[in-house]
Short mmCIF file of C-alpha atoms in Angstrom, two decimals:
data_model
loop_
_atom_site.label_atom_id
_atom_site.label_comp_id
_atom_site.label_asym_id
_atom_site.label_seq_id
_atom_site.Cartn_x
_atom_site.Cartn_y
_atom_site.Cartn_z
CA MET A 1 50.31 3.81 15.88
CA PRO A 2 52.73 1.62 13.87
CA LEU A 3 55.60 3.15 11.97
CA HIS A 4 55.76 2.72 8.19
CA SER A 5 58.88 2.80 6.06
CA GLN A 6 59.14 4.26 2.58
CA VAL A 7 59.06 1.59 -0.11
CA ASP A 8 62.06 1.20 -2.34
CA GLU A 9 62.18 3.06 -5.67
CA SER A 10 61.54 -0.02 -7.79
CA SER A 11 58.05 -0.39 -6.24
CA GLN A 12 56.90 3.21 -6.49
CA ASP A 13 55.49 2.86 -10.02
CA ASP A 14 53.44 -0.28 -9.33
CA GLY A 15 49.90 0.04 -10.68
CA LEU A 16 46.76 0.05 -8.51
CA ASP A 17 43.70 -1.74 -9.79
CA VAL A 18 40.96 0.90 -9.89
CA ASN A 19 37.24 0.08 -9.88
CA PRO A 20 36.06 0.73 -13.48
CA VAL A 21 33.04 2.73 -12.30
CA TYR A 22 35.39 5.52 -11.18
CA VAL A 23 36.96 6.34 -14.56
CA HIS A 24 36.91 9.97 -15.76
CA GLU A 25 34.29 10.97 -18.33
CA LEU A 26 35.52 11.33 -21.91
CA SER A 27 32.52 13.21 -23.32
CA ARG A 28 30.21 15.96 -22.21
CA GLU A 29 27.21 14.15 -23.66
CA ILE A 30 25.82 10.71 -22.98
CA PRO A 31 23.11 8.85 -24.91
CA ARG A 32 19.66 9.01 -23.35
CA TYR A 33 18.37 5.54 -24.19
CA ARG A 34 21.46 3.35 -24.61
CA LEU A 35 24.50 2.52 -22.50
CA PRO A 36 27.32 5.06 -22.94
CA GLU A 37 30.64 3.75 -24.21
CA HIS A 38 32.58 5.28 -21.32
CA GLY A 39 31.95 6.01 -17.69
CA MET A 40 32.18 9.20 -15.64
CA LEU A 41 33.11 10.33 -12.17
CA PRO A 42 30.64 9.27 -9.46
CA ARG A 43 29.97 12.87 -8.47
CA SER A 44 29.15 13.72 -12.09
CA ALA A 45 26.78 10.78 -12.40
CA LEU A 46 25.11 11.71 -9.12
CA GLN A 47 24.57 15.29 -10.21
CA LEU A 48 23.25 14.23 -13.60
CA VAL A 49 20.62 11.97 -12.03
CA ARG A 50 19.72 14.57 -9.39
CA ASP A 51 19.19 17.18 -12.08
CA GLU A 52 16.69 14.86 -13.74
CA LEU A 53 14.86 14.09 -10.50
CA ILE A 54 14.22 17.71 -9.52
CA LEU A 55 11.29 17.56 -11.93
CA ASP A 56 9.57 14.98 -9.73
CA GLY A 57 6.88 16.16 -7.36
CA ASN A 58 7.68 16.83 -3.71
CA ALA A 59 6.90 13.58 -1.88
CA ARG A 60 5.86 15.42 1.29
CA LEU A 61 3.18 17.30 -0.67
CA ASN A 62 1.88 14.12 -2.31
CA LEU A 63 -1.61 13.71 -0.85
CA ALA A 64 -2.44 10.95 -3.32
CA THR A 65 -0.19 8.13 -2.15
CA PHE A 66 -0.71 5.92 0.89
CA VAL A 67 3.00 5.06 0.86
CA THR A 68 5.36 6.39 3.53
CA THR A 69 7.35 9.42 2.38
CA TRP A 70 9.23 10.30 5.58
CA MET A 71 11.31 8.34 8.08
CA GLU A 72 13.68 9.33 10.84
CA PRO A 73 17.37 9.75 9.93
CA GLU A 74 18.24 6.84 12.22
CA ALA A 75 15.85 4.57 10.29
CA GLU A 76 17.28 5.76 6.98
CA ALA A 77 20.80 4.98 8.22
CA LEU A 78 19.70 1.50 9.31
CA MET A 79 18.13 0.84 5.92
CA ALA A 80 21.30 1.93 4.14
CA GLU A 81 23.32 -0.50 6.28
CA CYS A 82 20.93 -3.37 5.51
CA ALA A 83 20.41 -2.67 1.80
CA PRO A 84 23.06 -5.23 0.69
CA LYS A 85 21.45 -8.04 2.70
CA ASN A 86 19.32 -10.40 0.65
CA MET A 87 16.26 -11.49 2.64
CA ILE A 88 16.13 -14.88 0.96
CA ASP A 89 19.62 -15.82 2.22
CA LYS A 90 18.46 -16.98 5.63
CA ASP A 91 21.67 -18.81 6.43
CA GLU A 92 23.97 -15.88 5.52
CA TYR A 93 21.79 -13.34 7.37
CA PRO A 94 20.18 -15.31 10.19
CA GLN A 95 19.56 -12.27 12.40
CA THR A 96 17.64 -10.49 9.64
CA ALA A 97 15.50 -13.62 9.43
CA GLU A 98 15.06 -13.44 13.19
CA LEU A 99 13.84 -9.84 12.95
CA GLU A 100 11.31 -10.97 10.35
CA ARG A 101 10.14 -13.70 12.74
CA ARG A 102 9.74 -11.17 15.53
CA CYS A 103 7.71 -8.88 13.27
CA VAL A 104 5.40 -11.75 12.30
CA ASN A 105 4.83 -12.54 15.98
CA ILE A 106 4.19 -8.89 16.80
CA LEU A 107 1.60 -8.70 14.02
CA SER A 108 -0.07 -11.96 15.07
CA SER A 109 -0.60 -10.42 18.50
CA LEU A 110 -1.66 -7.06 17.07
CA TRP A 111 -4.25 -8.80 14.87
CA ASN A 112 -5.53 -10.94 17.76
CA ALA A 113 -4.50 -14.39 16.57
CA PRO A 114 -5.99 -17.01 18.91
CA ALA A 115 -4.00 -17.38 22.14
CA GLY A 116 -1.79 -20.44 22.09
CA GLY A 117 -2.50 -20.85 18.41
CA THR A 118 -0.16 -21.35 15.50
CA ALA A 119 -0.72 -18.32 13.30
CA THR A 120 1.68 -18.31 10.36
CA GLY A 121 2.95 -15.39 8.30
CA CYS A 122 5.75 -13.82 6.32
CA SER A 123 7.01 -10.57 4.88
CA THR A 124 6.52 -9.67 1.22
CA THR A 125 7.54 -6.91 -1.17
CA GLY A 126 4.24 -5.15 -0.44
CA SER A 127 0.53 -5.74 -0.13
CA SER A 128 0.16 -6.65 -3.79
CA GLU A 129 2.35 -9.71 -3.34
CA ALA A 130 0.71 -10.40 0.02
CA CYS A 131 -2.74 -10.32 -1.62
CA MET A 132 -1.54 -12.72 -4.32
CA LEU A 133 -0.33 -15.14 -1.64
CA GLY A 134 -3.57 -14.83 0.30
CA GLY A 135 -5.58 -15.44 -2.87
CA MET A 136 -3.48 -18.44 -3.82
CA ALA A 137 -4.06 -20.02 -0.42
CA LEU A 138 -7.83 -19.54 -0.80
CA LEU A 139 -7.74 -21.04 -4.28
CA TRP A 140 -5.64 -24.08 -3.31
CA ARG A 141 -7.81 -24.83 -0.26
CA TRP A 142 -10.99 -24.61 -2.35
CA ARG A 143 -9.55 -26.92 -5.03
CA THR A 144 -8.50 -29.45 -2.39
CA ARG A 145 -11.98 -29.50 -0.84
CA ARG A 146 -13.68 -29.85 -4.21
CA LYS A 147 -11.42 -32.65 -5.40
CA ALA A 148 -11.76 -34.52 -2.10
CA ALA A 149 -15.53 -34.41 -2.57
CA GLY A 150 -15.24 -35.59 -6.18
CA LEU A 151 -16.58 -32.29 -7.50
CA ASP A 152 -15.52 -30.09 -10.40
CA ALA A 153 -12.80 -27.58 -9.47
CA GLY A 154 -12.56 -25.73 -12.76
CA ARG A 155 -14.73 -22.66 -12.16
CA PRO A 156 -13.50 -20.78 -9.07
CA ASN A 157 -14.75 -17.28 -8.29
CA LEU A 158 -13.80 -14.55 -5.82
CA VAL A 159 -16.30 -12.04 -4.39
CA MET A 160 -15.23 -8.45 -3.67
CA GLY A 161 -16.32 -4.85 -4.02
CA SER A 162 -15.56 -2.93 -7.19
CA ASN A 163 -13.46 -0.61 -4.99
CA VAL A 164 -10.69 -3.20 -4.52
CA GLN A 165 -7.10 -2.40 -5.39
CA VAL A 166 -6.07 -3.50 -8.87
CA CYS A 167 -3.88 -6.31 -7.48
CA TRP A 168 -7.04 -8.38 -6.90
CA GLU A 169 -8.02 -7.99 -10.54
CA LYS A 170 -4.51 -9.14 -11.45
CA PHE A 171 -4.83 -12.15 -9.17
CA CYS A 172 -8.08 -13.22 -10.82
CA ARG A 173 -6.67 -12.81 -14.31
CA TYR A 174 -3.33 -14.51 -13.62
CA TRP A 175 -4.86 -17.49 -11.78
CA GLN A 176 -8.01 -17.74 -13.93
CA VAL A 177 -10.48 -16.98 -11.17
CA GLU A 178 -13.79 -15.32 -12.01
CA PRO A 179 -13.99 -11.93 -10.26
CA ARG A 180 -17.46 -11.23 -8.90
CA PHE A 181 -17.57 -7.51 -8.24
CA VAL A 182 -20.21 -5.89 -6.09
CA PRO A 183 -20.68 -2.45 -7.67
CA MET A 184 -20.59 0.79 -5.73
CA VAL A 185 -23.88 2.70 -5.63
CA PRO A 186 -24.78 6.10 -4.21
CA GLY A 187 -25.00 5.73 -0.45
CA ARG A 188 -22.99 2.45 -0.44
CA LEU A 189 -19.42 2.98 -1.53
CA HIS A 190 -18.03 -0.38 -0.42
CA LEU A 191 -18.91 -4.04 0.16
CA ARG A 192 -21.59 -4.98 2.68
CA GLY A 193 -22.64 -8.35 4.06
CA ALA A 194 -25.87 -8.98 2.16
CA GLU A 195 -24.37 -8.02 -1.20
CA ALA A 196 -21.33 -10.25 -0.62
CA ALA A 197 -23.36 -13.31 0.40
CA ALA A 198 -25.72 -12.90 -2.57
CA ARG A 199 -22.84 -13.46 -5.01
CA CYS A 200 -21.38 -16.54 -3.31
CA ASP A 201 -21.97 -20.11 -4.39
CA GLU A 202 -20.24 -23.49 -4.21
CA ASN A 203 -17.43 -22.21 -6.46
CA THR A 204 -16.56 -19.18 -4.33
CA ILE A 205 -13.03 -19.49 -2.97
CA GLY A 206 -13.48 -16.55 -0.60
CA VAL A 207 -14.66 -12.99 0.00
CA VAL A 208 -12.21 -10.09 0.13
CA ALA A 209 -13.04 -7.42 2.70
CA ILE A 210 -11.11 -4.15 2.46
CA LEU A 211 -10.05 -2.50 5.70
CA GLY A 212 -9.53 0.94 4.23
CA SER A 213 -10.85 1.49 0.72
CA THR A 214 -8.48 3.38 -1.55
CA MET A 215 -11.50 5.15 -3.01
CA ASP A 216 -12.63 6.96 0.13
CA GLY A 217 -10.70 5.62 3.15
CA SER A 218 -13.68 3.77 4.64
CA TYR A 219 -13.56 0.36 6.32
CA GLU A 220 -15.68 -2.47 4.97
CA PRO A 221 -17.68 -4.14 7.80
CA VAL A 222 -15.77 -7.39 8.22
CA LEU A 223 -17.94 -8.67 11.07
CA GLU A 224 -21.16 -7.93 9.15
CA ILE A 225 -19.78 -9.70 6.07
CA SER A 226 -18.75 -12.69 8.20
CA ARG A 227 -22.19 -12.97 9.81
CA ALA A 228 -23.86 -12.84 6.41
CA LEU A 229 -21.60 -15.71 5.31
CA ASP A 230 -22.51 -17.60 8.50
CA ARG A 231 -26.17 -17.37 7.49
CA LEU A 232 -25.28 -18.46 3.96
CA GLN A 233 -23.53 -21.56 5.29
CA HIS A 234 -26.47 -22.38 7.56
CA GLU A 235 -29.00 -22.00 4.74
CA GLN A 236 -27.08 -23.32 1.72
CA GLY A 237 -24.04 -25.14 3.09
CA HIS A 238 -21.40 -22.95 1.40
CA ASP A 239 -18.46 -22.43 3.78
CA VAL A 240 -16.79 -19.28 2.42
CA PRO A 241 -13.68 -17.88 4.15
CA VAL A 242 -12.81 -14.18 4.38
CA HIS A 243 -9.49 -12.57 3.50
CA VAL A 244 -9.04 -9.10 4.96
CA ASP A 245 -7.05 -6.76 2.75
CA GLY A 246 -5.78 -4.46 5.47
CA ALA A 247 -3.17 -2.82 3.25
CA SER A 248 -3.70 0.45 5.10
CA GLY A 249 -6.11 -0.29 7.94
CA GLY A 250 -4.15 -3.24 9.30
CA PHE A 251 -1.71 -0.76 10.83
CA VAL A 252 -4.37 1.81 11.82
CA ALA A 253 -7.39 -0.01 13.30
CA PRO A 254 -5.44 -1.76 16.11
CA PHE A 255 -4.40 1.66 17.42
CA LEU A 256 -7.31 3.99 16.60
CA GLN A 257 -10.25 1.55 16.68
CA PRO A 258 -9.04 -1.23 19.02
CA ASN A 259 -12.58 -2.46 19.75
CA LEU A 260 -13.49 -2.88 16.09
CA GLU A 261 -13.81 -6.61 15.29
CA TRP A 262 -12.20 -7.08 11.89
CA ASP A 263 -9.23 -9.39 12.52
CA PHE A 264 -8.74 -12.94 13.82
CA ARG A 265 -11.33 -12.26 16.50
CA VAL A 266 -13.78 -12.94 13.66
CA PRO A 267 -13.67 -16.75 13.24
CA ARG A 268 -14.34 -16.68 9.49
CA VAL A 269 -11.26 -14.53 8.80
CA ALA A 270 -8.69 -16.96 7.40
CA SER A 271 -5.95 -14.49 6.43
CA ILE A 272 -4.93 -10.84 6.63
CA ASN A 273 -2.46 -8.71 4.70
CA ALA A 274 -1.07 -5.24 5.37
CA SER A 275 1.51 -2.86 3.93
CA GLY A 276 4.41 -2.05 6.19
CA HIS A 277 5.24 0.74 3.76
CA LYS A 278 1.90 2.49 4.27
CA TYR A 279 0.71 3.13 7.80
CA GLY A 280 3.38 0.71 9.04
CA LEU A 281 5.58 3.81 8.48
CA VAL A 282 8.36 2.14 6.44
CA TYR A 283 9.68 3.25 3.05
CA PRO A 284 8.56 0.98 0.16
CA GLY A 285 8.51 -1.88 -0.22
CA VAL A 286 7.46 -4.25 2.52
CA GLY A 287 4.19 -6.04 3.15
CA TRP A 288 2.95 -8.71 5.53
CA VAL A 289 0.50 -11.58 5.26
CA MET A 290 -0.77 -13.78 8.08
CA TRP A 291 -2.88 -16.95 8.20
CA ARG A 292 -4.93 -17.91 11.25
CA THR A 293 -3.52 -21.46 11.31
CA PRO A 294 -1.10 -23.52 9.23
CA ASP A 295 -4.13 -25.34 7.83
CA ALA A 296 -5.16 -22.12 6.07
CA LEU A 297 -1.90 -22.23 4.09
CA PRO A 298 -1.73 -25.38 1.90
CA ALA A 299 1.51 -27.26 2.34
CA ASP A 300 2.19 -27.67 -1.39
CA LEU A 301 2.54 -23.88 -1.73
CA ILE A 302 5.44 -23.84 0.71
CA PHE A 303 9.06 -24.29 -0.38
CA LYS A 304 11.94 -25.34 1.84
CA VAL A 305 15.25 -23.49 1.80
CA ASN A 306 18.40 -24.36 3.71
CA TYR A 307 18.67 -22.38 6.94
CA LEU A 308 21.57 -22.83 9.35
CA GLY A 309 21.91 -26.47 8.44
CA GLY A 310 18.15 -27.06 8.63
CA GLU A 311 15.19 -26.10 6.49
CA MET A 312 13.25 -22.84 6.48
CA PRO A 313 9.72 -22.86 4.98
CA THR A 314 9.10 -19.97 2.57
CA PHE A 315 6.11 -18.76 0.57
CA ALA A 316 6.66 -15.92 -1.89
CA LEU A 317 6.32 -14.86 -5.51
CA ASN A 318 9.48 -12.81 -5.30
CA PHE A 319 12.90 -14.23 -4.47
CA SER A 320 15.76 -11.78 -3.89
CA ARG A 321 14.95 -8.55 -2.05
CA PRO A 322 16.78 -6.37 0.47
CA GLY A 323 16.44 -6.91 4.19
CA ALA A 324 16.43 -3.16 4.80
CA GLN A 325 12.65 -2.75 4.96
CA VAL A 326 12.20 -5.63 7.40
CA ALA A 327 14.89 -4.18 9.65
CA ALA A 328 13.18 -0.78 9.43
CA GLN A 329 9.82 -2.34 10.32
CA TYR A 330 11.30 -3.88 13.44
CA TYR A 331 12.98 -0.55 14.22
CA ASN A 332 9.59 1.17 14.10
CA PHE A 333 8.00 -1.46 16.32
CA ILE A 334 10.57 -1.06 19.09
CA ARG A 335 11.04 2.69 18.51
CA LEU A 336 7.35 3.63 18.71
CA GLY A 337 5.64 0.83 20.57
CA ARG A 338 1.86 0.65 20.79
CA GLU A 339 1.49 4.12 22.26
CA GLY A 340 3.82 5.67 19.68
CA TYR A 341 1.88 4.20 16.75
CA ARG A 342 -1.38 5.35 18.34
CA HIS A 343 -0.04 8.89 18.75
CA VAL A 344 1.26 9.08 15.17
CA HIS A 345 -1.99 7.82 13.64
CA GLN A 346 -4.19 9.86 15.96
CA THR A 347 -2.31 12.97 14.90
CA CYS A 348 -2.90 12.06 11.25
CA GLN A 349 -6.59 11.51 11.92
CA ASP A 350 -6.92 14.81 13.80
CA ILE A 351 -5.43 16.60 10.78
CA ALA A 352 -7.70 14.68 8.37
CA LEU A 353 -10.81 15.59 10.37
CA HIS A 354 -9.71 19.23 10.53
CA LEU A 355 -9.15 19.31 6.77
CA SER A 356 -12.44 17.61 5.90
CA GLY A 357 -14.36 19.90 8.25
CA GLU A 358 -12.85 23.05 6.77
CA ILE A 359 -13.37 21.83 3.19
CA ALA A 360 -17.02 21.14 3.97
CA LYS A 361 -17.36 24.77 5.16
CA MET A 362 -16.05 26.19 1.87
CA GLY A 363 -19.43 25.78 0.20
CA PRO A 364 -18.94 24.05 -3.17
CA PHE A 365 -17.91 20.66 -1.73
CA GLU A 366 -19.81 17.65 -0.41
CA LEU A 367 -17.95 15.17 1.80
CA LEU A 368 -18.28 11.46 1.02
CA THR A 369 -16.15 10.50 4.03
CA GLU A 370 -14.55 12.51 6.82
CA GLY A 371 -11.45 10.50 7.76
CA ARG A 372 -12.93 8.69 10.77
CA ASP A 373 -11.72 5.25 9.63
CA LEU A 374 -8.40 5.80 7.87
CA PRO A 375 -7.08 9.38 8.06
CA VAL A 376 -8.27 9.61 4.45
CA PHE A 377 -11.33 11.29 3.01
CA ALA A 378 -13.01 11.94 -0.33
CA PHE A 379 -15.19 14.81 -1.47
CA LYS A 380 -16.93 16.01 -4.61
CA LEU A 381 -18.43 19.19 -6.01
CA ARG A 382 -22.07 19.82 -5.27
CA GLY A 383 -24.46 19.26 -8.16
CA GLU A 384 -25.15 22.96 -8.62
CA VAL A 385 -21.46 23.71 -9.30
CA THR A 386 -21.06 23.63 -13.07
CA GLY A 387 -18.41 26.23 -13.86
CA TYR A 388 -15.47 23.96 -13.08
CA SER A 389 -14.64 20.36 -12.12
CA VAL A 390 -12.53 18.62 -9.51
CA PHE A 391 -10.00 18.03 -12.29
CA ASP A 392 -9.64 21.78 -12.76
CA LEU A 393 -9.03 22.28 -9.05
CA SER A 394 -6.55 19.39 -8.92
CA GLU A 395 -4.58 20.88 -11.80
CA ARG A 396 -4.51 24.34 -10.21
CA LEU A 397 -3.28 22.94 -6.89
CA ARG A 398 -0.37 21.35 -8.73
CA MET A 399 0.82 24.85 -9.58
CA ARG A 400 1.84 25.14 -5.91
CA GLY A 401 3.18 21.56 -5.71
CA TRP A 402 0.13 19.97 -4.06
CA GLN A 403 -0.71 16.56 -5.50
CA VAL A 404 -4.39 15.99 -4.74
CA PRO A 405 -5.85 13.31 -7.01
CA ALA A 406 -9.10 13.70 -8.91
CA TYR A 407 -10.77 10.63 -10.39
CA THR A 408 -14.10 9.01 -11.17
CA PHE A 409 -15.51 6.05 -9.29
CA PRO A 410 -15.64 2.53 -10.85
CA ASP A 411 -18.39 1.05 -13.02
CA SER A 412 -21.95 2.06 -12.13
CA MET A 413 -20.68 5.35 -10.62
CA THR A 414 -18.39 6.61 -13.35
CA ASP A 415 -20.34 9.85 -13.46
CA THR A 416 -19.17 10.68 -9.93
CA ALA A 417 -15.86 12.55 -9.89
CA VAL A 418 -14.13 13.07 -6.56
CA MET A 419 -10.95 14.30 -4.92
CA ARG A 420 -9.22 12.39 -2.14
CA ILE A 421 -6.72 13.44 0.51
CA VAL A 422 -4.45 10.95 2.30
CA VAL A 423 -2.91 12.26 5.52
CA ARG A 424 0.33 10.51 6.45
CA ASN A 425 3.01 11.00 9.07
CA GLY A 426 5.04 14.05 8.04
CA PHE A 427 2.02 16.08 6.86
CA SER A 428 1.57 18.61 9.65
CA MET A 429 -1.30 20.81 10.76
CA ASP A 430 0.72 23.78 9.46
CA LEU A 431 0.88 22.20 5.98
CA ALA A 432 -2.85 21.50 6.23
CA GLY A 433 -3.45 25.20 6.85
CA LEU A 434 -1.40 26.14 3.79
CA LEU A 435 -3.33 23.65 1.66
CA LEU A 436 -6.64 25.09 2.83
CA ASP A 437 -5.47 28.61 2.01
CA ASP A 438 -4.51 27.54 -1.51
CA MET A 439 -7.80 25.67 -2.01
CA ARG A 440 -9.82 28.74 -1.00
CA LYS A 441 -7.81 30.91 -3.36
CA HIS A 442 -8.16 28.58 -6.33
CA VAL A 443 -11.87 27.99 -5.72
CA LYS A 444 -12.38 31.77 -5.83
CA VAL A 445 -10.42 32.00 -9.09
CA LEU A 446 -12.41 29.17 -10.67
CA GLU A 447 -15.71 30.67 -9.56
CA HIS A 448 -14.82 33.95 -11.29
CA HIS A 449 -13.40 32.25 -14.39
CA PRO A 450 -15.64 29.31 -15.36
CA GLN A 451 -13.88 26.53 -17.25
CA THR A 452 -15.06 25.00 -20.50
CA GLN A 453 -15.37 21.29 -19.77
CA PRO A 454 -14.23 18.70 -22.34
CA PRO A 455 -16.49 15.79 -23.31
CA PRO A 456 -16.73 12.87 -20.82
CA GLU A 457 -14.27 10.63 -22.70
CA ILE A 458 -11.61 13.35 -22.45
CA GLN A 459 -12.56 14.20 -18.87
CA ARG A 460 -11.86 10.62 -17.81
CA MET A 461 -8.35 10.91 -19.25
CA ARG A 462 -7.61 13.64 -16.70
CA GLN A 463 -7.86 11.18 -13.80
CA SER A 464 -5.05 11.21 -11.27
CA PHE A 465 -3.47 8.44 -9.25
CA THR A 466 -6.06 6.67 -7.09
CA HIS A 467 -4.19 3.73 -5.53
#
């Protein structure tokens, strides 16, 4: 170690420039909704914020969200290291860009892009942005075809089930596309082929098929929808592409249902999106979107940014965002591998099937799904149960910290109120047993103390988170 000499006396009083965020607090109170005049010690600020956040629900007991709520300490450390890296700065952080490229290639293989093909994709802030990008590509391609044929391109429409995530409604409103919703009906809770094809015409830019409905966890039959559109093209000449919204199922089906044809094995599937921060097992927010070929992504949607002295093509609605989630996605890919992902998701599905089976045995409940597609299932009260509602049970479960959403289905089935349970990595069989114990207890209480139900307009206001 080097030796250091004492500085002379004239230098001992020299000032040290201190970061202004570390100044000592001058008041015991701070304004709630405006910037305080003075700062405080970092430990004080940390404790103040933590004290506020203890009122939040326990993320591990949140059975409403599809979003990842647990990661390994090593992954958390990696994300902390990568948080300052801006994903858009490809030239400053070329290796982060390389990890993104590897992830895109891994997903193209996982989703069975044609061998030797040129599948193209990118990361996003989540599936909502990915869906917007997929929708834009459908819209631009349709406009190009219409204009090349000398036809009107002013009335585009998009066909989808009424169970779609709200981001598709946003897409249609923001880009002035007519949404053509296929309503849910008893016995058919998602989009099917015949219903999709019946709503398509020359102005249809595409059909959205959901691989994992947020309403009940079921997969929409992509192959059936595609074949119905094949018949439509043969009979009427309308060539309608399919976008698969695999926000959740895109990271589940390849491992739990590898023989299910939903991805690029289906020729009519032009693009696919998925959420890395759902069953991709990464903290929010990261999503992915992939196109079968470069032709499926119109060139005038792509921007060029400088990258190591060359140009890097980019397609995004967002600009700056941290590279942490992309690094964590790559970490998961190499950490778990195919077998690791299969084991994680199979465990989740085993727990979901156990839960749904035990809930069905309780008596008052009727299962709508069991958790055989996504490890997600929905159930409702039987018609003869009138002394309480699913909203009452949801509220009582919250007394123990369980967040189990209760909500009504979309238009045409708004009189059907259900509960839904999402099983994610980190929710163990032991926790499932505790949840079942609490459900049995609260059902018994509600049966002995019937609840006065508010009118329907008030009942709807009790809905919980559904997406």
